[in-house]
XYZ file of C-alpha atoms in Angstrom:
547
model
C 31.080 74.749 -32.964
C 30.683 76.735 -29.711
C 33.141 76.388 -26.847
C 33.011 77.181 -22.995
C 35.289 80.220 -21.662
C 38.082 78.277 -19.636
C 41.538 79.441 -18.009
C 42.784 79.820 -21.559
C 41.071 80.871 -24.307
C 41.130 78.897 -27.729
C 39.901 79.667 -31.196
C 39.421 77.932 -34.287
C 41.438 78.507 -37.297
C 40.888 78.621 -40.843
C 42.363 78.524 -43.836
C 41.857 80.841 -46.675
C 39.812 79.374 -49.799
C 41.326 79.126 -53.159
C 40.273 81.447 -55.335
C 38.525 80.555 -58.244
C 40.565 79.194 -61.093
C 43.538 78.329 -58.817
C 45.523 75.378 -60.487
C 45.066 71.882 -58.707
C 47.592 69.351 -60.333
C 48.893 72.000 -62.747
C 45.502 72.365 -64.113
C 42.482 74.835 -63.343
C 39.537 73.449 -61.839
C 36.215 75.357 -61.540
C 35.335 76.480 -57.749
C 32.043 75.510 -56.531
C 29.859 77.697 -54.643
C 31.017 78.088 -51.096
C 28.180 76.798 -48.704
C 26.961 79.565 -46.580
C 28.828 79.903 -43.282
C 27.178 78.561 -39.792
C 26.721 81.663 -37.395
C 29.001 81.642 -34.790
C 28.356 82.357 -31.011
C 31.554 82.423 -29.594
C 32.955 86.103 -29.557
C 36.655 85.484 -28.880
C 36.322 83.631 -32.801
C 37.631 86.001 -35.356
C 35.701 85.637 -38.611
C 38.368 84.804 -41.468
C 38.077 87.221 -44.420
C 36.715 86.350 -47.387
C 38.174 85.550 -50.240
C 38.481 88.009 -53.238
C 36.364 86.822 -56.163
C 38.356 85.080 -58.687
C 37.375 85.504 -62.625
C 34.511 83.962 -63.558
C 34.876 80.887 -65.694
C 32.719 80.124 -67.946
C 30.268 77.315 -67.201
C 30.194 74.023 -68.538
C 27.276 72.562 -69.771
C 24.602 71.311 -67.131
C 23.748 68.117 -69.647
C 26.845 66.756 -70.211
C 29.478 66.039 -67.154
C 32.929 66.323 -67.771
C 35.904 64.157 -66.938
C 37.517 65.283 -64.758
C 33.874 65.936 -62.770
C 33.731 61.792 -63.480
C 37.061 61.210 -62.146
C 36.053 63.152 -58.886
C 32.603 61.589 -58.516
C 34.245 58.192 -58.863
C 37.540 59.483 -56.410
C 34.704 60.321 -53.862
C 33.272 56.308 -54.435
C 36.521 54.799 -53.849
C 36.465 57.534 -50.693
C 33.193 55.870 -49.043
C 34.297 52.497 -49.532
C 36.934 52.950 -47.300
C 34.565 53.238 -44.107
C 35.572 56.416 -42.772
C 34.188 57.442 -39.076
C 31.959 60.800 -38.794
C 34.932 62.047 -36.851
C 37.217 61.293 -39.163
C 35.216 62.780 -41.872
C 34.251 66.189 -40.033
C 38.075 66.402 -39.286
C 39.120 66.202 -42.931
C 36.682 69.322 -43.714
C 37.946 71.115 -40.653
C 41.649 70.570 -42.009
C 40.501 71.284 -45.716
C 38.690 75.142 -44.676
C 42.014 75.405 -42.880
C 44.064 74.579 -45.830
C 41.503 77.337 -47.429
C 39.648 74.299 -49.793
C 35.669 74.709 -50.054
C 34.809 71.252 -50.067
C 31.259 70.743 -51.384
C 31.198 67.259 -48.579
C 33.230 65.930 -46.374
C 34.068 62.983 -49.074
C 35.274 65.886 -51.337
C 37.259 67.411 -48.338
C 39.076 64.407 -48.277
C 39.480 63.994 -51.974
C 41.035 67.858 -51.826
C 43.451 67.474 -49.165
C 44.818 64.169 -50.836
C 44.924 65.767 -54.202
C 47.377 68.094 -52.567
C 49.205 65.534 -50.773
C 47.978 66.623 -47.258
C 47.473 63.431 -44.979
C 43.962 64.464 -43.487
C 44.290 62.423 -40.563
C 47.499 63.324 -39.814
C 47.764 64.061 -35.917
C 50.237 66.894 -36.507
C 47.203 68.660 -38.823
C 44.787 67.449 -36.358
C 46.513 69.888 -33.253
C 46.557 72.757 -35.608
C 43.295 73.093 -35.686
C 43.088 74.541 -31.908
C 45.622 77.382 -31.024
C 45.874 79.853 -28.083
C 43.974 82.858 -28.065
C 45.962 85.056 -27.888
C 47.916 84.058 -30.683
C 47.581 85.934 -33.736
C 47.102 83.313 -36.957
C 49.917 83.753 -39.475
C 48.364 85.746 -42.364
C 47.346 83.676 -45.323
C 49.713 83.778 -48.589
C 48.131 84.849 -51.470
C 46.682 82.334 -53.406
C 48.724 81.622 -56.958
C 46.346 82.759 -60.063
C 48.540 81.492 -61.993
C 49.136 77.661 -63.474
C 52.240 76.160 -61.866
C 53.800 72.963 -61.642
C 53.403 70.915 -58.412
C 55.875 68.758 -57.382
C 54.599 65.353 -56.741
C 55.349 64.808 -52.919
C 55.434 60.743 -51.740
C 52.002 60.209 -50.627
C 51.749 59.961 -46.016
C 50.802 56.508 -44.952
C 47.813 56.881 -42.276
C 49.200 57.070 -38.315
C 49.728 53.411 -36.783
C 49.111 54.641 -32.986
C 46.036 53.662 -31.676
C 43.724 55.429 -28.794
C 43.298 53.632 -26.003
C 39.537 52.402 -26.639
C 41.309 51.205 -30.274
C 44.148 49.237 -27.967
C 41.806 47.648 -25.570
C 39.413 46.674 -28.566
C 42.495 45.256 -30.013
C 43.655 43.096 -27.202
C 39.687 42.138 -26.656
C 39.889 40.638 -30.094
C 43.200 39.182 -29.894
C 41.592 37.569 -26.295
C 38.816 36.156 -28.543
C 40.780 34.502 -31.016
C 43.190 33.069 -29.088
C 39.768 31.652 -26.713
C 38.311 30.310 -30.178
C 41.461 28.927 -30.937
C 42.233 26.515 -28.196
C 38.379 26.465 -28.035
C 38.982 24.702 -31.316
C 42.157 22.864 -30.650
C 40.475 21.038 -27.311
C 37.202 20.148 -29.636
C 39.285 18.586 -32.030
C 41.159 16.300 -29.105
C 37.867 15.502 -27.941
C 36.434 14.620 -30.947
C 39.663 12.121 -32.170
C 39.178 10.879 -28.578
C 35.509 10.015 -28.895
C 36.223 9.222 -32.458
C 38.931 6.503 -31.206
C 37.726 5.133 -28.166
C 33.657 5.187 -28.413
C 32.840 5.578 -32.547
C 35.791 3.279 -33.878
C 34.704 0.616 -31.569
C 30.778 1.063 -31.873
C 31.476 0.925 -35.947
C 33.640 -2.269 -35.502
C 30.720 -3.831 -33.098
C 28.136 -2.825 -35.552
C 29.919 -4.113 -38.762
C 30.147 -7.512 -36.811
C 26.902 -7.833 -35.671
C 25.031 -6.384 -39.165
C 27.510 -8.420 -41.514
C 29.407 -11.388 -39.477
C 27.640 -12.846 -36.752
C 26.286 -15.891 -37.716
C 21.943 -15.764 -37.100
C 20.815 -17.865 -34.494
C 17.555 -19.168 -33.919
C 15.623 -19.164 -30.573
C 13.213 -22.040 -29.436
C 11.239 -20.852 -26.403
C 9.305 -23.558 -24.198
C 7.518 -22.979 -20.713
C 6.866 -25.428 -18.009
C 5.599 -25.616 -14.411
C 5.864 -28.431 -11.837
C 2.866 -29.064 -9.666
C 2.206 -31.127 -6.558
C -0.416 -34.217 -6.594
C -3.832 -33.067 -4.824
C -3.604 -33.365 -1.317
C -6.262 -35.836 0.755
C -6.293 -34.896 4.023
C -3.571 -33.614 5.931
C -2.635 -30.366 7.936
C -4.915 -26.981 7.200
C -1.419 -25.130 6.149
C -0.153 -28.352 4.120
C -3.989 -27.823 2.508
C -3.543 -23.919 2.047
C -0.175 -24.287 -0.208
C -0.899 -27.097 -1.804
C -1.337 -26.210 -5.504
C 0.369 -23.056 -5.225
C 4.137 -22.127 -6.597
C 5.405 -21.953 -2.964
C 4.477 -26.084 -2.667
C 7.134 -26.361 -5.753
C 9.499 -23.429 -5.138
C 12.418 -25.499 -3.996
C 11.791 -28.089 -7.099
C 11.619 -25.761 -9.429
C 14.998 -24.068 -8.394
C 16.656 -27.119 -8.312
C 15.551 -27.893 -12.124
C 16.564 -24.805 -13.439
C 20.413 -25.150 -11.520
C 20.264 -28.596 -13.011
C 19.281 -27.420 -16.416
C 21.951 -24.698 -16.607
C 24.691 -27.263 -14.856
C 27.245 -28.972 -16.712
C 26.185 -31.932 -15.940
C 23.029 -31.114 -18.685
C 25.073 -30.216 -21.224
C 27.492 -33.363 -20.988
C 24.456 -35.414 -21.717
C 23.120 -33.034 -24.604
C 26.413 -33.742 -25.974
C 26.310 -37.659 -25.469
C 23.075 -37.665 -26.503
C 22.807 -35.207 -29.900
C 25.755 -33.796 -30.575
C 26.212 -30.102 -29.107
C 29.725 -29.528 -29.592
C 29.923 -31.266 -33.173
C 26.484 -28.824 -33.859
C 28.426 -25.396 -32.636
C 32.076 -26.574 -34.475
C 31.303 -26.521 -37.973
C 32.991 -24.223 -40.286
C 30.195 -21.669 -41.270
C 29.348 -20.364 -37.811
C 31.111 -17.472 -37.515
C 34.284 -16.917 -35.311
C 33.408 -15.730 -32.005
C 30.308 -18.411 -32.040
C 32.306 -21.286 -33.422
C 33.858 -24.138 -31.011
C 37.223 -25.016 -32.399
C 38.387 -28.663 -33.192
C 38.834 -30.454 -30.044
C 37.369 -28.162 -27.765
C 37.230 -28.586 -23.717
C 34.129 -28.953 -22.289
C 35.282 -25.504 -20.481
C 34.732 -23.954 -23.736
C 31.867 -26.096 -24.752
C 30.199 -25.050 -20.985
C 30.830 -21.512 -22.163
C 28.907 -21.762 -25.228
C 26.338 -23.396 -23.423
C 25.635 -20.586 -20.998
C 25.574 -18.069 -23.973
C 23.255 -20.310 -25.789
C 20.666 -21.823 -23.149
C 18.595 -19.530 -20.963
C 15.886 -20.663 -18.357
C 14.526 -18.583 -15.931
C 12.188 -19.015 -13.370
C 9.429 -17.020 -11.789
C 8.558 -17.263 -8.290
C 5.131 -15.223 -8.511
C 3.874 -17.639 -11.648
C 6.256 -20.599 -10.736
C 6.933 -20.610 -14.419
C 10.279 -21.811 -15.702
C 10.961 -20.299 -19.250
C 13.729 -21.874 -21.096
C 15.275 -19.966 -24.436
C 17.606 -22.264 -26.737
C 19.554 -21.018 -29.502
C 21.290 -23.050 -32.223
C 22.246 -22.176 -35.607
C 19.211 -24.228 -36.899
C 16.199 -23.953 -36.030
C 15.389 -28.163 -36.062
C 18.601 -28.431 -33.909
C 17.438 -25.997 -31.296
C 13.765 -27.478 -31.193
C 15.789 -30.686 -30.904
C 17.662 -29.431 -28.065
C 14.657 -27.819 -26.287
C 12.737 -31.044 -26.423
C 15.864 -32.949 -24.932
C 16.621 -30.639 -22.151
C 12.847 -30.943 -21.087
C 13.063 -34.994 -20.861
C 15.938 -34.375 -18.491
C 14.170 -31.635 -16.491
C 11.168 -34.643 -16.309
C 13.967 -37.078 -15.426
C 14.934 -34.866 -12.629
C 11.016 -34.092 -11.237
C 10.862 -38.126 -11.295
C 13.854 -38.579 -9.489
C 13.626 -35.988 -6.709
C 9.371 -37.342 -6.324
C 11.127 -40.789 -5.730
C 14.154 -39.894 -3.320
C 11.285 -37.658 -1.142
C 8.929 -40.924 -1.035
C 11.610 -43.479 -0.810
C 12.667 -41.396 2.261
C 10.127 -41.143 4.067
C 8.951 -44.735 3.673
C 12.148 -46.232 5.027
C 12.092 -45.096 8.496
C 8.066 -46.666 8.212
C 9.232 -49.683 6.820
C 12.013 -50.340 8.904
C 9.887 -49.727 12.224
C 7.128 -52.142 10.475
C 9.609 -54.830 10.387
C 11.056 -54.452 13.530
C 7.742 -54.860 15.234
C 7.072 -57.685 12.959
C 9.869 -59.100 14.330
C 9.554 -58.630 18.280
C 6.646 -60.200 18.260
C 7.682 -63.119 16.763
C 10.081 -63.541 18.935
C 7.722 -63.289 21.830
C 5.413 -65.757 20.242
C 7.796 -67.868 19.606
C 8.988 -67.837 23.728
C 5.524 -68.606 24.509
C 4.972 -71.136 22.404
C 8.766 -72.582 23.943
C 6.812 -72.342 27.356
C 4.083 -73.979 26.429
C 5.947 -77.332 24.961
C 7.859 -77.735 28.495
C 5.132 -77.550 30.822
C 1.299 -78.144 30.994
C -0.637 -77.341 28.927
C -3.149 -74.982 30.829
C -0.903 -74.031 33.863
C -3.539 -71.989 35.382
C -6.227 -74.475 35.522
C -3.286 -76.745 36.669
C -2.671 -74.756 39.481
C -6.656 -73.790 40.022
C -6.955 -78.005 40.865
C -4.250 -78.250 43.085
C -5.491 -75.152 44.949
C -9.413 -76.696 45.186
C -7.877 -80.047 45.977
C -5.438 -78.759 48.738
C -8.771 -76.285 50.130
C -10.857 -80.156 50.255
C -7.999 -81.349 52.110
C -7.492 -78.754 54.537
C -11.354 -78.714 55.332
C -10.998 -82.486 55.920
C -8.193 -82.200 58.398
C -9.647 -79.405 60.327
C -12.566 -81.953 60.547
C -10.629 -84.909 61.755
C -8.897 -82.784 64.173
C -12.460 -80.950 65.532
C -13.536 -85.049 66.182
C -10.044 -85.899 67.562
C -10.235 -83.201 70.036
C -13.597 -83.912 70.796
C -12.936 -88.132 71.355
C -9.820 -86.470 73.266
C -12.315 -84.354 75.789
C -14.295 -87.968 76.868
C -13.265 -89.312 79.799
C -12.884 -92.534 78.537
C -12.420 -92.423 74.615
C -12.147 -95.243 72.338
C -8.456 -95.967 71.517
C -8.801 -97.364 68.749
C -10.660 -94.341 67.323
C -8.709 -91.996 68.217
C -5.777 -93.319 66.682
C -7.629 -93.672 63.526
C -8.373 -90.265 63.499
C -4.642 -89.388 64.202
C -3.933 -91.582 61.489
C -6.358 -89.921 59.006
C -4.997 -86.237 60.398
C -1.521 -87.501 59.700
C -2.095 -88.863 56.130
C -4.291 -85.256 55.458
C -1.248 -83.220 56.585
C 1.338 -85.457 54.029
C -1.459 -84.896 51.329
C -1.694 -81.104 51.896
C 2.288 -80.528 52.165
C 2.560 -82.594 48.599
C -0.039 -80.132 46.810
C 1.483 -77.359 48.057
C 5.518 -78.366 47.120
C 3.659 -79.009 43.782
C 3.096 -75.236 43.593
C 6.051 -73.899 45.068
C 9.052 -76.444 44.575
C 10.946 -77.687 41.512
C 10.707 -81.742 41.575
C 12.969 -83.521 38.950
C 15.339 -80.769 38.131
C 12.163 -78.463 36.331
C 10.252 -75.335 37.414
C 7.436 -75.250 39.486
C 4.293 -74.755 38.507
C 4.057 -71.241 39.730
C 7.257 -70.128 37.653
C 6.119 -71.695 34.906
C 2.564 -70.312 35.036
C 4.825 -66.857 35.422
C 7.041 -67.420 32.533
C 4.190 -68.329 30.530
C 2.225 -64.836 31.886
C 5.592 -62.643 31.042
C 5.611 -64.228 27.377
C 1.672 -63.567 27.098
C 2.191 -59.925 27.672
C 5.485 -59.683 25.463
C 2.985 -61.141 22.827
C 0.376 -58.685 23.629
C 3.126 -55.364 23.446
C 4.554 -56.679 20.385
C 0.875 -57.423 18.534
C 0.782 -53.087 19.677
C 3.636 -52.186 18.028
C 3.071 -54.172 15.439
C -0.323 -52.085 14.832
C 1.030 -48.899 15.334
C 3.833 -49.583 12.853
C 1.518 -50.737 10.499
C -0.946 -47.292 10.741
C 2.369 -45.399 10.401
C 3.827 -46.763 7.221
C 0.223 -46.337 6.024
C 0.141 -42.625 6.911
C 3.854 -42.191 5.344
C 2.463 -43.852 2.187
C -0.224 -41.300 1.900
C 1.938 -38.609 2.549
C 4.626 -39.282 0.276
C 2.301 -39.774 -1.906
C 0.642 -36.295 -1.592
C 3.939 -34.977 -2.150
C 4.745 -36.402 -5.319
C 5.556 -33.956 -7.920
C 5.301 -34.039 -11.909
C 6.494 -31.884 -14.589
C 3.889 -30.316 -17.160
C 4.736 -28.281 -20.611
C 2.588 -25.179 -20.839
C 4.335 -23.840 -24.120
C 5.773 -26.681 -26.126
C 8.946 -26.178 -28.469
C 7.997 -24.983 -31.669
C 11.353 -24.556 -34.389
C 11.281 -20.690 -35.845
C 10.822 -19.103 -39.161
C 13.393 -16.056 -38.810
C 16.591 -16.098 -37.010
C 16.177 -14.337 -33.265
C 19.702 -13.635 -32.973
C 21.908 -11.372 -33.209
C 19.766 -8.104 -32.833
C 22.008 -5.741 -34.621
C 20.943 -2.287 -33.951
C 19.875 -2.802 -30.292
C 23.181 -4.598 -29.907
C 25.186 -2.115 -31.343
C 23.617 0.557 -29.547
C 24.301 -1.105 -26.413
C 27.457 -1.504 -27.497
C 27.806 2.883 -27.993
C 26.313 2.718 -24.101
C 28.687 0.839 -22.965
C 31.972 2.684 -24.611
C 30.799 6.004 -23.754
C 30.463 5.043 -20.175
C 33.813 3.126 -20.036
C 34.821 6.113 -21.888
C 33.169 8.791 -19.173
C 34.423 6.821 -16.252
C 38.155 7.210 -17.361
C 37.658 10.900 -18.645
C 36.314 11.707 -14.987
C 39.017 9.298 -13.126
C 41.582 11.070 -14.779
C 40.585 14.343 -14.672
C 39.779 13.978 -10.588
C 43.666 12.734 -10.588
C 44.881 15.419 -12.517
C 43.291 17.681 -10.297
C 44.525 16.532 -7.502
C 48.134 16.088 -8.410
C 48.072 19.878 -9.396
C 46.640 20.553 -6.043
């Protein structure tokens, strides 16, 4: 080992060997050759002295060991099992050269120094080793030739203090294990948690559905309600005719009526449905007790009827489950005869409405002019017959009579311009202009006065006129009335609607219900996320509260 020169100067001391023959254990045990000696570089090292030569033993036989060379091979065994360090080991042999042994390894250093009861590890042996330079080593007793008793000395336990890199390996591990533990402690909480709140439950949910649950059988039907072909009418009544948006409204209303309660009231007068879901071998949470309300009944329903409808198809798809499958064709087949029921009604209400405002204007004009007819022909029974040509004689007759007295009166004047005119003739002619004058004022109080307590003629030809044309607007309105309640009849009856079955009800072979493993892995979904949701609720609490 070579050593810098420092401020102080140290050097390595050694023991003196034992000689050959030197009792170990009160006994004598053969020295082995002493491995040649490493050359030294440092000159402040004194070289020990050598040992004398002890008396030569004589050998043992190369072929056969002995026992006490067995004991030591097997002493040097148990040595190596005991996972000594190279430091620890070049230490022993440092101690046992000091102790002047000539170990042969450093497993047989070890095996030397413990044979005499020297701790090898010992820290107080371990400081020997270096001393001050210029310290002279004690001189080395004599080593005894001859056997002598040993006392046995109570073997040194090894030093409990630990170096620092020992101490923080130590704590390191102690850090790790304690980690692991509550490592350990938290999975097992978490586990009983999951095992309580998510696998207890999912095993109870699947034991139900794999070995309770009573199997139910699913009917599925399909239907679609259509319009009539349209004749005629607008280009965009035309262009969505025949399509699901013509029937959207319809079809929504069937499948609210279909899932209403008023449906499954008359399923139940009708078949049976409560008396169907109450009998004793359906299982539990299926079954309808005795005496149920038609709240729980309505329930049932809901779980057991499902319709659907899609707008892009203007399909309605209706699923019914019963715990036969005759009953739930049964049922199917009923609860289509109602949707038809409905179609039929809601075809008739649209029609029925539409025609009554036509009908009622029809009969309204049907009955104006009959009243107007009927004033005319009232008119006609209290006067003349033909007014106008009445009143077209008296006019002629009154223009004769007028051209007669402007006659007489042209010969009056002129038998008034002779100087001598005939008396007698002139007073005929003012006779015959006075009698044309009475004639012409009676024709014309004819036309114009009321004799007798009656009309005159020209009131009555009026009256008759005003009833003519009341007649004439009424036979108008009467047409137009007519053309519109013909119109609404075509339209209503474009508009009539009718239910047809695509997919008819057809009773199943195998039971559709209850899917057990996609229901019970649902069921797993659904605790684990209740389960999540709480975990993170209260750990977001807990958090804040220690905040």
């Amino acid at each position: 080992m070579t050593t810098k020169p420092k401020a102080k100067k140290f050097r390595i001391r050694r023991g003196q060997p034992l000689a050959m023959g030197q009792p170990v254990d009160g006994e004598a045990v053969p020295t082995p050759p002493e491995p040649p000696e490493p050359e030294r570089h440092l000159s402040s090292v004194q070289q020990p002295a050598q040992p004398a030569p002890a008396a030569e033993q004589p050998k043992a036989s190369a072929d056969i060991a002995s026992p006490r060379q067995t004991a030591a091979e097997s002493s040097i065994d148990t040595i190596r099992r005991e996972g000594l360090t190279g430091r620890q080991l070049r230490m022993a042999r440092r101690v046992a050269q000091k102790h002047g042994l000539s170990p042969t390894s450093d497993f047989d250093a070890v095996r030397l120094l413990r044979a005499k009861g020297i701790d090898p590890f010992q820290r107080a042996n371990m400081l020997e080793l270096v001393v001050p330079q210029d310290q002279t080593p004690a001189p080395t007793e004599q080593p005894v030739q001859l056997p002598q008793t040993v006392p046995v000395e109570k073997p040194q336990l090894p030093s409990t203090e630990l170096s620092p890199a020992e101490r923080r390996v130590q704590e390191i591990s102690s850090i790790q294990r304690d980690i692991a533990k509550r490592r350990r402690r938290k999975s097992f909480a978490l586990l009983s948690r999951l095992a309580f709140f998510v696998f207890l439950p999912t095993l109870l949910a699947g034991w139900y559905f794999f070995t309770v649950a009573t199997p139910m059988y699913a009917t599925k039907s399909e239907f679609l309600i259509l319009e009539a072909d349209a004749v005629g009418g607008s280009a965009l009544g035309g262009l969505l005719s025949g399509t699901q948006f013509a029937t959207n409204q319809d079809a929504i209303a069937v499948q609210s009526y279909l899932e209403s309660r008023d449906a499954m009231l008359r399923l139940e007068q009708d078949i049976g449905f409560k008396a169907h879901f109450s009998q004793d071998w359906i299982d539990p949470i299926q079954r309808l007790e005795d005496g149920a309300s038609d709240e729980a009944a309505y329930s049932i329903y809901k779980n057991n009827v499902k319709i659907g409808y899609d707008p892009t198809e203007g399909v309605i798809r209706m699923e019914v489950a019963a715990a036969d499958p005759q009953v739930s064709a049964q049922f199917s087949q009923q609860l289509i005869s109602y949707a038809e029921e409905r179609v039929d009604d809601l075809s008739r209400r649209k029609r029925e409405d539409q025609m009554k405002e036509a009908r009622t204007s029809l009969e309204e004009a049907k009955r104006e002019r009959r009243e107007a007819q009927v004033r005319l022909v009232q008119l006609q029974e209290g006067t003349l017959l033909d007014p106008e040509g009445e009143i077209a004689s008296i006019r002629a007759l009154m223009n004769n009579v007028e051209l007669q007295l402007q006659e007489k009166e042209l010969q009056l004047q002129t038998m008034l311009n002779n100087s001598r005119p005939s008396k007698p003739r002139v007073d005929a002619l003012r006779t015959e202009i006075r009698l044309l004058q009475a004639e012409l004022e009676k024709q014309s109080n004819r036309l114009t006065h009321a004799t007798n307590g009656d009309t005159s003629l020209a009131a009555k030809a009026a009256q008759i006129q005003i009833a003519q044309a009341d007649l004439a607007t009424a036979d108008l309105f009467l047409q137009s009335a007519l053309q519109n309640e013909k119109q609404t009849a075509q339209e209503a009856n474009r508009q009539v609607r009718y239910l047809t079955t695509s997919v008819r009800p057809v009773p199943p072979d195998d039971p559709t219900y209850p899917r057990a493993f996609e229901n019970t892995l649902l069921a797993f979904l659904i605790f684990s996320g209740v389960y999540l949701l709480i975990s993170l609720t209260a750990s977001i609490l807990r958090e804040q509260v220690s905040t």
